[in-house]
Coordinates of C-alpha atoms in Angstrom, one line a residue:
X67 CA -22.9 6.0 -30.0
X68 CA -22.5 4.8 -26.4
X69 CA -25.1 3.3 -24.1
X70 CA -25.3 6.7 -22.2
X71 CA -25.3 9.6 -24.8
X72 CA -25.3 12.2 -22.0
X73 CA -21.8 11.0 -21.0
X74 CA -20.2 11.0 -24.4
X75 CA -16.6 12.2 -24.4
X76 CA -16.1 14.7 -27.2
X77 CA -12.7 13.1 -27.8
X78 CA -14.4 9.9 -28.9
X79 CA -15.7 11.6 -32.1
X80 CA -12.6 10.6 -34.0
X81 CA -11.6 7.8 -36.3
X82 CA -10.4 4.9 -34.2
X83 CA -13.1 5.2 -31.5
X84 CA -16.5 3.6 -31.5
X85 CA -19.0 5.9 -33.3
X86 CA -21.7 3.4 -34.3
X87 CA -25.3 4.7 -34.6
X88 CA -27.7 2.0 -33.5
X89 CA -30.6 0.9 -35.8
X90 CA -33.5 -1.5 -35.2
X91 CA -31.5 -4.1 -37.2
X92 CA -28.5 -3.6 -34.9
X93 CA -30.7 -3.8 -31.8
X94 CA -32.0 -7.2 -33.0
X95 CA -28.5 -8.3 -33.6
X96 CA -27.5 -7.3 -30.1
X97 CA -30.4 -9.4 -28.7
X98 CA -29.2 -12.4 -30.8
X99 CA -25.7 -12.0 -29.5
X100 CA -26.9 -11.8 -25.9
X101 CA -28.8 -15.1 -26.2
X102 CA -25.4 -16.7 -27.2
X103 CA -23.5 -15.2 -24.3
X104 CA -21.8 -12.7 -26.7
X105 CA -21.9 -9.0 -27.4
X106 CA -20.7 -6.3 -29.8
X107 CA -17.4 -4.9 -28.6
X108 CA -18.1 -1.4 -30.1
X109 CA -21.0 -1.0 -27.7
X110 CA -18.7 -0.8 -24.7
X111 CA -15.3 -0.2 -26.3
X112 CA -15.0 3.4 -25.3
X113 CA -16.0 2.7 -21.7
X114 CA -13.6 -0.2 -21.1
X115 CA -10.7 1.4 -22.9
X116 CA -10.7 5.0 -21.5
X117 CA -8.3 7.6 -22.8
X118 CA -6.5 7.5 -19.4
X119 CA -6.8 5.6 -16.1
X120 CA -10.1 6.1 -14.2
X121 CA -9.8 5.1 -10.6
X122 CA -12.8 3.8 -8.7
X123 CA -11.2 4.8 -5.4
X124 CA -11.2 8.1 -3.4
X125 CA -8.5 9.8 -1.4
X126 CA -9.3 8.8 2.2
X127 CA -7.7 9.7 5.5
X128 CA -7.9 7.8 8.8
X129 CA -7.0 9.8 12.0
X130 CA -4.7 7.8 14.2
X131 CA -6.4 9.1 17.4
X132 CA -9.7 7.7 16.1
X133 CA -8.4 4.4 14.8
X134 CA -6.2 3.8 17.8
X135 CA -9.2 4.1 20.0
X136 CA -11.0 1.5 17.8
X137 CA -8.1 -0.9 18.0
X138 CA -8.1 -0.6 21.8
X139 CA -11.8 -1.3 21.9
X140 CA -11.3 -4.4 19.8
X141 CA -8.8 -5.7 22.4
X142 CA -11.5 -5.7 25.0
X143 CA -14.2 -7.2 22.7
X144 CA -12.4 -10.0 20.8
X145 CA -9.7 -12.5 21.7
X146 CA -7.0 -12.9 19.1
X147 CA -7.3 -16.7 19.0
X148 CA -10.9 -16.4 18.1
X149 CA -10.5 -13.6 15.5
X150 CA -7.5 -15.3 13.9
X151 CA -6.2 -11.8 13.3
X152 CA -7.7 -9.1 15.3
X153 CA -7.4 -6.4 12.7
X154 CA -9.5 -3.2 12.2
X155 CA -9.8 -2.9 8.5
X156 CA -9.2 0.4 6.7
X157 CA -11.9 0.7 4.0
X158 CA -11.5 3.2 1.2
X159 CA -14.4 5.7 1.1
X160 CA -15.8 4.3 -2.1
X161 CA -18.1 1.5 -3.3
X162 CA -15.1 -0.3 -4.8
X163 CA -13.2 -0.1 -1.5
X164 CA -16.1 -1.6 0.5
X165 CA -16.8 -4.3 -2.2
X166 CA -13.2 -5.4 -2.5
X167 CA -12.2 -4.9 1.2
X168 CA -9.5 -2.6 -0.1
X169 CA -7.7 0.5 1.2
X170 CA -6.9 1.6 -2.3
X171 CA -6.8 -0.2 -5.6
X172 CA -6.0 -3.9 -5.1
X173 CA -4.3 -3.2 -1.7
X174 CA -5.6 -4.2 1.7
X175 CA -4.7 -2.4 5.0
X176 CA -5.7 -2.6 8.6
X177 CA -4.5 -1.8 12.1
X178 CA -3.8 -4.5 14.7
X179 CA -3.3 -4.0 18.5
X180 CA -2.0 -6.6 20.9
X181 CA -1.6 -6.9 24.6
X182 CA 1.5 -8.2 26.3
X183 CA 1.4 -12.0 26.2
X184 CA -1.0 -12.3 23.3
X185 CA -0.2 -14.0 20.0
X186 CA -1.8 -14.2 16.5
X187 CA -2.0 -17.9 15.7
X188 CA 0.5 -19.0 13.1
X189 CA -0.7 -19.2 9.5
X190 CA 0.3 -18.7 5.9
X191 CA -1.4 -17.4 2.7
X192 CA -0.7 -16.6 -0.9
X193 CA -1.1 -12.9 -0.2
X194 CA 2.2 -11.1 0.6
X195 CA 2.1 -9.0 3.8
X196 CA 4.2 -6.3 5.5
X197 CA 3.8 -4.3 8.6
X198 CA 4.7 -0.8 9.9
X199 CA 5.1 -0.6 13.7
X200 CA 3.4 2.4 15.2
X201 CA 3.8 2.1 18.9
X202 CA 4.6 -0.2 21.8
X203 CA 7.3 -2.4 23.2
X204 CA 8.1 -6.1 23.0
X205 CA 6.4 -6.8 19.6
X206 CA 7.8 -9.6 17.5
X207 CA 7.1 -11.9 14.6
X208 CA 8.4 -15.3 13.6
X209 CA 8.6 -15.9 9.9
X210 CA 9.4 -19.5 8.7
X211 CA 11.2 -20.1 12.0
X212 CA 13.1 -16.8 12.0
X213 CA 12.3 -14.7 15.1
X214 CA 12.4 -10.9 14.6
X215 CA 12.0 -8.2 17.2
X216 CA 10.1 -5.1 16.3
X217 CA 10.2 -1.5 17.5
X218 CA 8.4 1.8 16.6
X219 CA 8.7 2.8 12.9
X220 CA 10.3 -0.5 11.9
X221 CA 9.1 -2.0 8.7
X222 CA 8.9 -5.9 8.6
X223 CA 8.1 -8.4 5.8
X224 CA 5.9 -11.5 6.0
X225 CA 6.2 -12.7 2.4
X226 CA 3.7 -14.9 0.6
X227 CA 3.8 -18.6 1.4
X228 CA 5.7 -18.1 4.7
X229 CA 4.5 -19.4 8.0
X230 CA 4.2 -16.5 10.4
X231 CA 2.9 -15.6 13.8
X232 CA 3.3 -12.5 15.9
X233 CA 2.7 -11.2 19.3
X234 CA 4.0 -9.1 22.2
X235 CA 6.2 -10.5 25.0
X236 CA 4.8 -10.8 28.5
X237 CA 7.0 -8.0 29.7
X238 CA 6.2 -5.7 26.7
X239 CA 3.6 -3.0 26.2
X240 CA 0.4 -2.8 24.1
X241 CA 1.6 -2.6 20.6
X242 CA -0.1 -1.3 17.4
X243 CA 1.0 -1.8 13.8
X244 CA -0.4 -1.2 10.3
X245 CA -0.8 -4.2 8.1
X246 CA -0.5 -4.1 4.3
X247 CA -1.4 -7.0 2.1
X248 CA -2.3 -7.7 -1.6
X249 CA -5.4 -9.7 -0.7
X250 CA -7.6 -7.9 -3.2
X251 CA -5.1 -8.6 -6.0
X252 CA -4.8 -12.3 -5.1
X253 CA -8.6 -12.6 -5.0
X254 CA -9.0 -10.8 -8.3
X255 CA -6.5 -13.3 -9.8
X256 CA -8.3 -16.1 -8.0
X257 CA -5.0 -17.4 -6.5
X258 CA -5.6 -17.0 -2.8
X259 CA -4.7 -20.0 -0.5
X260 CA -4.7 -20.0 3.3
X261 CA -3.5 -22.5 5.8
X262 CA -3.1 -22.7 9.6
X263 CA 0.0 -24.1 11.4
X264 CA -0.2 -27.3 13.3
X265 CA 0.6 -25.4 16.6
X266 CA -0.6 -22.0 17.8
X267 CA 2.9 -20.6 17.4
X268 CA 6.1 -21.7 15.7
X269 CA 9.2 -22.8 17.6
X270 CA 12.1 -20.6 16.7
X271 CA 14.5 -22.5 14.5
X272 CA 17.1 -19.7 14.3
X273 CA 18.7 -17.2 16.6
X274 CA 16.8 -14.0 17.3
X275 CA 17.1 -11.5 14.4
X276 CA 19.5 -13.8 12.5
X277 CA 18.4 -12.5 9.0
X278 CA 18.6 -8.7 9.7
X279 CA 21.8 -9.2 11.5
X280 CA 23.2 -11.2 8.6
X281 CA 22.0 -9.1 5.7
X282 CA 21.2 -5.7 7.2
X283 CA 24.6 -4.1 6.8
X284 CA 24.5 -1.5 4.0
X285 CA 26.6 -2.5 1.1
X286 CA 27.7 -5.7 2.9
X287 CA 27.0 -9.3 2.0
X288 CA 27.7 -12.1 4.5
X289 CA 30.2 -14.9 3.6
X290 CA 29.9 -18.4 5.0
X291 CA 26.1 -18.2 5.0
X292 CA 24.0 -20.4 2.7
X293 CA 23.0 -18.7 -0.5
X294 CA 19.7 -16.9 -0.3
X295 CA 17.4 -18.3 -3.0
X296 CA 14.1 -16.6 -2.0
X297 CA 12.4 -14.0 -4.3
X298 CA 12.1 -11.5 -1.4
X299 CA 14.5 -9.5 0.7
X300 CA 16.5 -11.5 3.3
X301 CA 16.7 -8.4 5.5
X302 CA 13.1 -9.0 6.7
X303 CA 13.1 -6.0 9.0
X304 CA 14.3 -2.5 8.3
X305 CA 15.1 -0.6 11.5
X306 CA 13.9 2.9 11.9
X307 CA 17.2 4.4 13.2
X308 CA 19.1 3.1 10.2
X309 CA 16.4 4.3 7.7
X310 CA 16.3 7.8 9.3
X311 CA 20.1 8.1 9.3
X312 CA 20.2 7.1 5.7
X313 CA 17.7 9.9 4.8
X314 CA 19.8 12.4 6.8
X315 CA 22.9 11.3 5.0
X316 CA 21.2 11.6 1.6
X317 CA 20.1 15.1 2.5
X318 CA 23.7 16.1 3.0
X319 CA 24.6 15.4 -0.6
X320 CA 21.2 15.7 -2.5
X321 CA 18.5 18.2 -2.9
X322 CA 15.9 15.4 -3.2
X323 CA 13.0 15.5 -5.7
X324 CA 10.6 18.3 -6.2
X325 CA 7.7 15.9 -5.5
X326 CA 8.8 13.7 -2.6
X327 CA 11.7 15.4 -0.9
X328 CA 14.3 12.8 0.1
X329 CA 13.1 9.3 -0.4
X330 CA 14.5 5.8 0.3
X331 CA 13.2 2.5 -1.1
X332 CA 13.1 -0.5 1.2
X333 CA 15.1 -2.7 -1.2
X334 CA 16.3 -6.2 -1.5
X335 CA 20.1 -5.8 -1.0
X336 CA 20.9 -8.7 -3.2
X337 CA 19.1 -7.4 -6.2
X338 CA 18.5 -3.7 -5.6
X339 CA 14.8 -4.3 -6.4
X340 CA 11.8 -4.2 -4.3
X341 CA 11.7 -6.1 -1.0
X342 CA 8.6 -8.0 -2.0
X343 CA 7.4 -9.2 -5.4
X344 CA 4.0 -7.4 -5.4
X345 CA 4.2 -4.5 -3.0
X346 CA 6.9 -1.9 -2.6
X347 CA 7.5 0.6 0.2
X348 CA 9.3 3.9 0.8
X349 CA 10.3 6.2 3.6
X350 CA 10.6 9.9 2.6
X351 CA 11.7 12.9 4.5
X352 CA 10.2 16.4 3.8
X353 CA 12.6 19.1 5.0
X354 CA 11.2 21.9 7.2
X355 CA 8.9 24.1 5.2
X356 CA 8.9 21.7 2.2
X357 CA 6.2 22.4 -0.4
X358 CA 6.2 19.7 -3.0
X359 CA 5.1 20.0 -6.5
X360 CA 2.2 17.8 -7.8
X361 CA 2.5 14.7 -9.9
X362 CA 0.5 11.6 -10.6
X363 CA 1.3 8.0 -11.5
X364 CA -0.2 4.6 -12.2
X365 CA -0.3 2.5 -9.1
X366 CA -1.8 3.2 -5.6
X367 CA 0.0 4.5 -2.6
X368 CA -0.9 4.2 1.1
X369 CA 0.9 6.6 3.5
X370 CA 1.5 6.5 7.3
X371 CA 2.9 9.6 8.9
X372 CA 6.0 8.4 10.7
X373 CA 6.6 11.9 12.2
X374 CA 5.7 15.5 11.8
X375 CA 2.7 17.5 10.7
X376 CA 1.6 18.8 7.3
X377 CA -0.9 18.3 4.6
X378 CA -1.3 16.7 1.2
X379 CA -3.5 18.0 -1.7
X380 CA -4.9 14.9 -3.4
X381 CA -7.1 15.3 -6.4
X382 CA -7.6 19.0 -5.6
X383 CA -8.7 18.4 -1.9
X384 CA -6.6 19.2 1.1
X385 CA -5.9 16.5 3.8
X386 CA -4.2 17.6 6.9
X387 CA -2.1 15.0 8.7
X388 CA 0.0 14.4 11.8
X389 CA 2.0 11.5 13.3
X390 CA 0.5 8.1 12.4
X391 CA -2.5 9.4 10.5
X392 CA -3.0 7.2 7.4
X393 CA -4.1 8.4 4.0
X394 CA -4.1 7.0 0.4
X395 CA -3.5 8.3 -3.1
X396 CA -5.5 6.4 -5.7
X397 CA -3.9 5.7 -9.1
X398 CA -3.5 8.5 -11.6
X399 CA -4.5 11.1 -9.1
X400 CA -2.6 14.4 -8.7
X401 CA -1.0 14.8 -5.3
X402 CA 1.5 17.0 -3.5
X403 CA 2.9 17.1 0.1
X404 CA 3.6 20.1 2.4
X405 CA 5.5 20.1 5.7
X406 CA 3.9 22.7 8.0
X407 CA 6.8 22.8 10.4
X408 CA 9.5 25.3 9.2
X409 CA 12.3 23.8 11.4
X410 CA 11.6 20.1 11.7
X411 CA 11.5 17.3 9.1
X412 CA 8.3 15.3 8.4
X413 CA 8.6 11.6 7.6
X414 CA 6.1 9.6 5.5
X415 CA 6.2 5.9 5.3
X416 CA 4.3 4.5 2.3
X417 CA 3.5 1.2 0.5
X418 CA 2.4 0.7 -3.0
X419 CA 1.7 -1.7 -5.8
X420 CA 4.5 -0.4 -8.0
X421 CA 6.2 -3.8 -8.4
X422 CA 3.1 -5.1 -10.2
X423 CA 3.0 -2.0 -12.4
X424 CA 6.6 -2.4 -13.3
X425 CA 6.3 -6.2 -14.0
X426 CA 3.4 -5.5 -16.4
X427 CA 5.2 -2.6 -18.0
X428 CA 2.6 0.0 -17.1
X429 CA 4.2 2.2 -14.5
X430 CA 3.8 5.7 -15.8
X431 CA 4.4 9.1 -14.1
X432 CA 3.9 12.7 -15.1
X433 CA 4.3 16.1 -13.4
X434 CA 1.6 18.7 -13.0
X435 CA 2.6 21.5 -15.4
X436 CA 0.1 24.3 -14.5
X437 CA 0.3 27.0 -11.7
X438 CA 3.9 26.4 -11.0
X439 CA 3.4 22.7 -10.4
X440 CA 0.7 23.2 -7.7
X441 CA -3.0 22.2 -7.8
X442 CA -5.7 24.6 -6.9
X443 CA -7.3 23.3 -3.6

């Protein structure tokens, strides 16, 4: 018997699940265990070992128009050198999201806006980070002395343990990007360290864009360059034009998947694996009029609409989206995507915790088999 009989799952009434009926003698035994900082496993076994994953997070959508306005207000209210990082945090609409400062699962996300001439002071941390540029001109980052310029819909890495600062050149424009970090995971594992650089910003130690120019050629590997020995991708930034063209080329020879249309992984070209160790990212293209089938998987995904308009049905609820709206799909939640434009593609950038799921051997996926693969909404 569980602590809450009203919530008993009928599936638990089988051999192999906890079915103990408490007695006064057992109650006294539980009290004795508690006084010794111990407990009876069968009292909570069914709750802590569910039949399938039970997410504590909710599908949540953030409108770009609303969040952009909040970021611009933050510019007027707070100086970046005082905030450290002037980020507007995206909090999942759940108690777990607010408690863990999480966008979904053990992932953090926020939006950052910077004026021309502003910088985020240089720092480093255990948490891995990556950024998706949403608008602006003149944005840049410096990662361990490597300067990288950034444009709209570019995806850039700031791997764990690397010194990094970012800003907007004096002749640029107000720039906005989405941050993604694994801060909640690092805090859960109690492994988070943070340090600030000895100067407000790094002095560039390499030519501008040296890493993407060296390693960014598809299927090409530079000779005469020192061997790359880092556990993350040397490309560092994935340019929007190249990613978009890769999707268009894929569509010429492939029908894509019934769930995600045409999809490209942001990969480490030296290994073919994920660009970062703990977070992965994709760009997918939904053809005009695309109506995807539903599926679910372990692992959490955060989406940013890189272009187009449509909707997603997540856990049976419809979420309409347009360019640069952000939404999330919690672990083991049914979801499907629809492109409302019959003649133009829609593009969805997303990041996830799939590398962690794969490293632990628990990345599992299944299709929705009822109603022709579509959820009732």
